[in-house]
mmCIF file of C-alpha atoms in Angstrom:
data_model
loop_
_atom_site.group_PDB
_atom_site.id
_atom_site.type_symbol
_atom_site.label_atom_id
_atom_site.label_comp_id
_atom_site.label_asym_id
_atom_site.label_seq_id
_atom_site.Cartn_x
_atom_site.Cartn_y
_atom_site.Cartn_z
ATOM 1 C CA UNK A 1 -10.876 -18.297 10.893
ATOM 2 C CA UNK A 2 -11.177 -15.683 13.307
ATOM 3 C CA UNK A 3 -13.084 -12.804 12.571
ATOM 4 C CA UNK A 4 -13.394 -8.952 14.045
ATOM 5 C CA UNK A 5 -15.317 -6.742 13.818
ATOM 6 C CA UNK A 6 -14.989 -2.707 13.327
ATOM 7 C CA UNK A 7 -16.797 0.125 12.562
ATOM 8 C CA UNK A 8 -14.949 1.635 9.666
ATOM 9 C CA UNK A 9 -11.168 1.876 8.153
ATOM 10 C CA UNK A 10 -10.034 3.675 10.802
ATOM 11 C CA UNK A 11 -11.077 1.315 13.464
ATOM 12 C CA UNK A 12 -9.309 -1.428 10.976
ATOM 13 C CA UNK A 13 -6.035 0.394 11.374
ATOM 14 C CA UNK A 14 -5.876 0.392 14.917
ATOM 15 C CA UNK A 15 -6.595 -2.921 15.003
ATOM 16 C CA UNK A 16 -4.598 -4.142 12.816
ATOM 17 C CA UNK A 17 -1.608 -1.797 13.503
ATOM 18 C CA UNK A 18 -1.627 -3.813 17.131
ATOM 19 C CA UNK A 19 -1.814 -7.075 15.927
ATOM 20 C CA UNK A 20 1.138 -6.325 13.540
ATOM 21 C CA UNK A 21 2.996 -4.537 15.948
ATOM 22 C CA UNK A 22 2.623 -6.942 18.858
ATOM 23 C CA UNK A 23 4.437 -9.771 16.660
ATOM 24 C CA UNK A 24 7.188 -7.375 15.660
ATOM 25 C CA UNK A 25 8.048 -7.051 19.569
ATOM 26 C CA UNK A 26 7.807 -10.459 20.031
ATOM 27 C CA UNK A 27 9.754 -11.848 17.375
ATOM 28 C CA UNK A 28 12.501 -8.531 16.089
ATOM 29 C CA UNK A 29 13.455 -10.376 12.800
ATOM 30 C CA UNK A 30 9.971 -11.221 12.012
ATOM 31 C CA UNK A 31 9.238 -11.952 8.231
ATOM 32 C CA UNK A 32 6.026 -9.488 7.003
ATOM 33 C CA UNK A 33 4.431 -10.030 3.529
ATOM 34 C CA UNK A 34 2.643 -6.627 2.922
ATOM 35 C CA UNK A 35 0.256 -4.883 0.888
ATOM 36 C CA UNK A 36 -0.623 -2.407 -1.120
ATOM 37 C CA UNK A 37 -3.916 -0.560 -2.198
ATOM 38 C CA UNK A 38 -6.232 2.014 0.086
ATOM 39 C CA UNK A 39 -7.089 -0.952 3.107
ATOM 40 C CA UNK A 40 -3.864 -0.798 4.575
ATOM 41 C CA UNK A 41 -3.403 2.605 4.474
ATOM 42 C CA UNK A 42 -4.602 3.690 7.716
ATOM 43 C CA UNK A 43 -2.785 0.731 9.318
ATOM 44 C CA UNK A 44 0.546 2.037 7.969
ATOM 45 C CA UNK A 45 -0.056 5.050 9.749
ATOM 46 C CA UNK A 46 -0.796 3.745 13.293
ATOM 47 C CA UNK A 47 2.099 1.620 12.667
ATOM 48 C CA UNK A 48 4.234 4.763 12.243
ATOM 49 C CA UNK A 49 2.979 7.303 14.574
ATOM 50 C CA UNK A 50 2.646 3.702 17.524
ATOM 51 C CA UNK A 51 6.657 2.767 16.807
ATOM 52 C CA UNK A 52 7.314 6.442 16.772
ATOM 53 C CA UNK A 53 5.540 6.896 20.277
ATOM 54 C CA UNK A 54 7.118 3.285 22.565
ATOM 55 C CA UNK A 55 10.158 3.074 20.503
ATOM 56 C CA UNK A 56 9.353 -0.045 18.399
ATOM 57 C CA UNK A 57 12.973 -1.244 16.604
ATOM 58 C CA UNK A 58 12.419 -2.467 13.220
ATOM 59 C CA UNK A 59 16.042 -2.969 12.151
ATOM 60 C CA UNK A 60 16.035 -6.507 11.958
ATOM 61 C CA UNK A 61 12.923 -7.175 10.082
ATOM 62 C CA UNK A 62 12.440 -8.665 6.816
ATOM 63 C CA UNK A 63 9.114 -7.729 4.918
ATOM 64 C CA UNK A 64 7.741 -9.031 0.944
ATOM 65 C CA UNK A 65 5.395 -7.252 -1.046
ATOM 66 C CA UNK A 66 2.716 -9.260 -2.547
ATOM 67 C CA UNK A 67 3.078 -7.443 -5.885
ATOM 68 C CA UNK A 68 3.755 -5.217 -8.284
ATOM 69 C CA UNK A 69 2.919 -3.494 -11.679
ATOM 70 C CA UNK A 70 4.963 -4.572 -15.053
ATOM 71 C CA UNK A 71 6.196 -2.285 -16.700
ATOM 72 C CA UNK A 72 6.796 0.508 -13.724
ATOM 73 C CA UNK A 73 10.084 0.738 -12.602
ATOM 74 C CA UNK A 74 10.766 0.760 -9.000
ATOM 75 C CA UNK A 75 11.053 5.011 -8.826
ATOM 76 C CA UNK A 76 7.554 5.855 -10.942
ATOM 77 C CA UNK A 77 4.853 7.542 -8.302
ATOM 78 C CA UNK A 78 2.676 4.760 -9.001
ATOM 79 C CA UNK A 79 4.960 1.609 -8.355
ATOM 80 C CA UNK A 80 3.953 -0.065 -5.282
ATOM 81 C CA UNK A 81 7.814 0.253 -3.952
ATOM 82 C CA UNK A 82 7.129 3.698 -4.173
ATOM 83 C CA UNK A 83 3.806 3.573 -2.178
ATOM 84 C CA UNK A 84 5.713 1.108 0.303
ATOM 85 C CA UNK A 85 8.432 3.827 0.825
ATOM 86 C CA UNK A 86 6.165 6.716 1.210
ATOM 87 C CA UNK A 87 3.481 5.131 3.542
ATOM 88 C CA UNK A 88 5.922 3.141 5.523
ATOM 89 C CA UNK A 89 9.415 2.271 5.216
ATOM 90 C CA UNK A 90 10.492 6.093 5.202
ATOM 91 C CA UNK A 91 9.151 6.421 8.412
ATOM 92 C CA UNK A 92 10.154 3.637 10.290
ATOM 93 C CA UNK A 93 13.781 2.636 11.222
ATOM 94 C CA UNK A 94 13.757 -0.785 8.705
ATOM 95 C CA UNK A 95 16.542 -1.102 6.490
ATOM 96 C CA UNK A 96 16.066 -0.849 2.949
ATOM 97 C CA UNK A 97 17.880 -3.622 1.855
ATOM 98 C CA UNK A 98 15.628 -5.940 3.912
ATOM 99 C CA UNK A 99 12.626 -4.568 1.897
ATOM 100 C CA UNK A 100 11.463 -6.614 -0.938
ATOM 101 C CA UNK A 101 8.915 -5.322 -3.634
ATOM 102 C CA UNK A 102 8.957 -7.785 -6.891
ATOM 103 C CA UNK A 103 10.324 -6.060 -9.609
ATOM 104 C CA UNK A 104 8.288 -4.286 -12.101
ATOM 105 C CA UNK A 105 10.292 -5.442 -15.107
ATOM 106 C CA UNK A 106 10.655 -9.008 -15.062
ATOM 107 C CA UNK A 107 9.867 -10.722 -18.428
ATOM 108 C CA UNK A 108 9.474 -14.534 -17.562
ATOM 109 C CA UNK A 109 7.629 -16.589 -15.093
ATOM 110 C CA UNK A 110 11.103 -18.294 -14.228
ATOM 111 C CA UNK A 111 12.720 -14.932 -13.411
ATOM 112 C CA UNK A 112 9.308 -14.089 -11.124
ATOM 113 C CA UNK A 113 9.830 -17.666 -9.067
ATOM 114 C CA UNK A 114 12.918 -16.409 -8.060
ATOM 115 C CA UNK A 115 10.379 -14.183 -5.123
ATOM 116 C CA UNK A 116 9.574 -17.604 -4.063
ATOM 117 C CA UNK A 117 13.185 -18.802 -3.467
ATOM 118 C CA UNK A 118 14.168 -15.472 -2.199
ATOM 119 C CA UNK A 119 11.106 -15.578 0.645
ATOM 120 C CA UNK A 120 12.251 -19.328 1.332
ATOM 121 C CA UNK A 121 15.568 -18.098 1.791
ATOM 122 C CA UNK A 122 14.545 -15.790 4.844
ATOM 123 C CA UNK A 123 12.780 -18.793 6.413
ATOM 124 C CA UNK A 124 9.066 -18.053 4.850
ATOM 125 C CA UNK A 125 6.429 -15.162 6.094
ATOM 126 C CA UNK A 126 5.478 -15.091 9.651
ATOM 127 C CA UNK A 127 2.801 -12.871 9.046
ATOM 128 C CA UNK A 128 1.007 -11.901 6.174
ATOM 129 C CA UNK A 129 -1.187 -8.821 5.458
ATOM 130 C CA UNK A 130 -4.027 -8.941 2.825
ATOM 131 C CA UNK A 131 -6.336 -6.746 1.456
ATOM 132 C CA UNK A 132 -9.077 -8.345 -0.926
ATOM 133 C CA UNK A 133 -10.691 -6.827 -4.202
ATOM 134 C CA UNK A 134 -13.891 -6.456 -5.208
ATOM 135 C CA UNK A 135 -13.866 -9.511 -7.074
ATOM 136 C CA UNK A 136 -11.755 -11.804 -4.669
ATOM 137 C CA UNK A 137 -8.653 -10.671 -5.892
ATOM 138 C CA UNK A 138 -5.631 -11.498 -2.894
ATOM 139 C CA UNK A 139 -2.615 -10.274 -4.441
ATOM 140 C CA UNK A 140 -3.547 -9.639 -8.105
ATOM 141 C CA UNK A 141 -5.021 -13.304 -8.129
ATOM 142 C CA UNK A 142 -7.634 -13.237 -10.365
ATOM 143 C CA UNK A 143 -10.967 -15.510 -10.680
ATOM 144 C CA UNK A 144 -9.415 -18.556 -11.967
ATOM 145 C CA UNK A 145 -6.017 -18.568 -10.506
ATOM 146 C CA UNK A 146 -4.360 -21.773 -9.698
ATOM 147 C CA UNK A 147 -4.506 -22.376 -5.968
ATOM 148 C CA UNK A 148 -1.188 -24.220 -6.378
ATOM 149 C CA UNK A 149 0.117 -20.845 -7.995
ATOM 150 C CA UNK A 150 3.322 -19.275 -6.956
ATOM 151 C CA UNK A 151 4.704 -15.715 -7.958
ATOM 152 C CA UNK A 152 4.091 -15.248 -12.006
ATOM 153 C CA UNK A 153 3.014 -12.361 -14.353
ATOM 154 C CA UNK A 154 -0.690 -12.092 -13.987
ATOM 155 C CA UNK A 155 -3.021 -10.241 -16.329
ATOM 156 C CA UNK A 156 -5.482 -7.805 -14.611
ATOM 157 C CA UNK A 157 -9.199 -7.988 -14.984
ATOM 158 C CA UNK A 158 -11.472 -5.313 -16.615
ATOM 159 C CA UNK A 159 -12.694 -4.776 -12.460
ATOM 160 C CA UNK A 160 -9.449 -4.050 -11.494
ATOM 161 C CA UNK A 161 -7.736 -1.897 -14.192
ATOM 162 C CA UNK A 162 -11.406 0.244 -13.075
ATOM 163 C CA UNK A 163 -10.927 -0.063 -9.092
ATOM 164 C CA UNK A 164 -7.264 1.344 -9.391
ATOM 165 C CA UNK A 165 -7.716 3.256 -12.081
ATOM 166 C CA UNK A 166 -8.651 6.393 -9.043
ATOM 167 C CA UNK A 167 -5.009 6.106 -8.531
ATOM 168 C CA UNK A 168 -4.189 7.472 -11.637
ATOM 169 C CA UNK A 169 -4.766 10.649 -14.495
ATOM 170 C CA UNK A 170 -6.303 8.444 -16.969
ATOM 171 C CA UNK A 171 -7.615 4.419 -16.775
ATOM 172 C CA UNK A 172 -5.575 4.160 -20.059
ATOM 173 C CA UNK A 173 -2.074 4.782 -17.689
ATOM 174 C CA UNK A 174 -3.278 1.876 -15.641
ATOM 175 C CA UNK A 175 -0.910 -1.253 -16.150
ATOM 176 C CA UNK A 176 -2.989 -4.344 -17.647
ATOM 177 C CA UNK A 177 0.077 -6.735 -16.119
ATOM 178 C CA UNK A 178 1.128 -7.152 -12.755
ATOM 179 C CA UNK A 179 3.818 -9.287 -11.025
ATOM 180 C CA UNK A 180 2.185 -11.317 -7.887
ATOM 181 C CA UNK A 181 3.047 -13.450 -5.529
ATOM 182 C CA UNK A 182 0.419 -16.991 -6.339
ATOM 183 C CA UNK A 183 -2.406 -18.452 -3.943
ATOM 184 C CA UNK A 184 0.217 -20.691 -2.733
ATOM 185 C CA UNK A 185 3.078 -18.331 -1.893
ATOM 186 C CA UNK A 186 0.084 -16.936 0.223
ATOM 187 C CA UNK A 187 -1.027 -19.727 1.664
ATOM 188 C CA UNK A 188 2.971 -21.025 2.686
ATOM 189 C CA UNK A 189 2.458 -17.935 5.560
ATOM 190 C CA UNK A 190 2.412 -19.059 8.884
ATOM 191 C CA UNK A 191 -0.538 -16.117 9.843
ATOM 192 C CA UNK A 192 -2.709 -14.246 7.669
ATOM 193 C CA UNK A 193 -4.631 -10.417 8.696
ATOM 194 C CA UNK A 194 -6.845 -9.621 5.859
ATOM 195 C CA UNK A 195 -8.623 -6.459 6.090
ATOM 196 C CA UNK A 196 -11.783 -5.380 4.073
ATOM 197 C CA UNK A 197 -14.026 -2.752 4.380
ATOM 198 C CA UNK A 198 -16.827 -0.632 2.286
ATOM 199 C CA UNK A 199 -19.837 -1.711 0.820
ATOM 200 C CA UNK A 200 -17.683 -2.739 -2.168
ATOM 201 C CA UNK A 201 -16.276 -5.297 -0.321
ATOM 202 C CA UNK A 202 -19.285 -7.258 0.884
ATOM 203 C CA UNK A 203 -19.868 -10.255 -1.926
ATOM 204 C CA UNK A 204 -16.245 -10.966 -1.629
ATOM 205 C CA UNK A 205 -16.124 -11.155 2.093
ATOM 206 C CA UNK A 206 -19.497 -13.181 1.954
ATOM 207 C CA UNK A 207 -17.487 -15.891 -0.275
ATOM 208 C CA UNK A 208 -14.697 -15.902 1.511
ATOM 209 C CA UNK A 209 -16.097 -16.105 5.077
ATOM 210 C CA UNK A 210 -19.236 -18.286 3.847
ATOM 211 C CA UNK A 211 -17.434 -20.385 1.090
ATOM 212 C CA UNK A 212 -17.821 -22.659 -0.996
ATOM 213 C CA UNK A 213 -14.105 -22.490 -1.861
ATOM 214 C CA UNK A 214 -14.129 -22.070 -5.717
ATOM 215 C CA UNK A 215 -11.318 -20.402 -8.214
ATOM 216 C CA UNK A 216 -14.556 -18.057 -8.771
ATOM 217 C CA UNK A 217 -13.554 -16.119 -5.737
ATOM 218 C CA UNK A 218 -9.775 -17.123 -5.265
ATOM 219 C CA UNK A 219 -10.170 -15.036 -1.672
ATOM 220 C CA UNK A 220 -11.953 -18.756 -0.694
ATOM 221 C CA UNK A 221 -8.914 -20.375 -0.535
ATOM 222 C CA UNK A 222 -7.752 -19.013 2.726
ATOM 223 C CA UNK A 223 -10.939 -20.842 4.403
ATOM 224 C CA UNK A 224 -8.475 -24.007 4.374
ATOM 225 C CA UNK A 225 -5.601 -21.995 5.933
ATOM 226 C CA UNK A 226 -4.819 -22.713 10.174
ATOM 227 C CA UNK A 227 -4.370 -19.528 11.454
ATOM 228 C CA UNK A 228 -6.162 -16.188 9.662
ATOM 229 C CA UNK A 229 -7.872 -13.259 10.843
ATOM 230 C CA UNK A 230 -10.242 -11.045 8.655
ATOM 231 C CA UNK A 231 -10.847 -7.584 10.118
ATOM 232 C CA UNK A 232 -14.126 -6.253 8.483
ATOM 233 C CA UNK A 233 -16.715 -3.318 9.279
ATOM 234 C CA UNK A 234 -20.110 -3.466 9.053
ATOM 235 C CA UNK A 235 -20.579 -2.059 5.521
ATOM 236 C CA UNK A 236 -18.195 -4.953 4.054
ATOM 237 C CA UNK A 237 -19.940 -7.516 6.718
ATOM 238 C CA UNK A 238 -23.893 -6.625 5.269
ATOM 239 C CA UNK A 239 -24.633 -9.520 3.286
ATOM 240 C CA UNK A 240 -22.602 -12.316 6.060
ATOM 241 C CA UNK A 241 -25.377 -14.563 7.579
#
């Protein structure tokens, strides 16, 4: 596990935004897993206003979402397709078609698994970019989630119905459901960028930098992956060793 340090959110963009960016020039029909939620945020935006400025070509990459709400369809302001298109894809040249969010109204674990096949299909992730909850959440992996998981409907916790309940009027509009990609459709990426900052952040990135790895913080897991870098300031980095 590698592990950098920044000052704040906005130093975790930058950083990130290079990283990201450097394996898009080197490989034009990368595979990106992305994600959603306020940590990637300001990374989205150096990505735009960096491909913008040298001319970065994004026409032949492939990227999966590692989730979605059930229930929203793909064009409601608070669907994660719809965050994807606003932060990013609208501003880059990627084709839409080569964008994959999991659908929002799937009704069986067998029609979610499909994801899976669908990532396999395009040769796996090359890269994938994480945030992490308060709780451990990667993806909407919840304590107890199978490690051996792959993409399934996933019930939210009390925690995070309340964390991204800021995103909408009332906490009662918050979906309790969510379609997510498993621990192990994580893990199957060849590289992993996880980004955490704020106070928040700090008993999560304590168990998932210090261990042990436990289904109590299913962030732990990605201690036994090869090649994963965690990008965290000094407020999410207080209570590390």
């Amino acid at each position: 596990m590698k592990i950098i340090k920044v000052t704040d959110n906005k130093e975790a963009g930058k950083v990130v935004s290079d990283l990201i960016l450097k394996e898009v020039k080197s490989k034009s029909n990368i595979v990106l897993g992305l994600a959603t939620g306020s940590s990637p945020i300001t990374t989205y935006e150096n990505i735009i206003s960096k491909s913008k400025e040298e001319n970065i070509d994004w026409s032949n990459v492939t990227t999966f979402n590692l989730d979605e709400y059930k229930g929203l369809e793909s064009t409601h302001n608070q669907s994660y397709r719809y965050f994807m298109n606003d932060k990013l894809f609208n501003h880059i040249n990627i084709k839409m078609e080569n964008t994959f969010v999991p659908s929002g109204m799937i009704n069986s674990n067998e029609e979610a698994q499909k994801y899976d096949e669908l990532i396999l299909k395009h040769g796996g992730i090359d890269l994938q970019l994480l945030g992490l909850g308060i709780n451990g959440h990667v993806g909407f992996n919840e304590p107890g989630s199978d490690f051996e998981g792959l993409t399934s409907i996933v019930d939210l916790t009390k925690s995070t119905i309340e964390a991204n309940s800021r995103f909408f009027d009332n906490e009662k509009d918050v979906p309790t459901k969510a379609i997510s990609m498993g621990l192990k459709s994580i893990m199957n990426a060849k590289k992993i960028i996880l980004i955490a900052t704020g106070e928040a952040k700090a008993l999560a990135v304590k168990n998932l930098i210090e261990g042990p790895i436990s289904k109590d913080w299913p962030c732990s897991v990605l201690l036994n992956h090869s090649d994963i870098t965690v990008v965290i300031d000094n407020e999410a980095s207080k209570l590390l060793k």
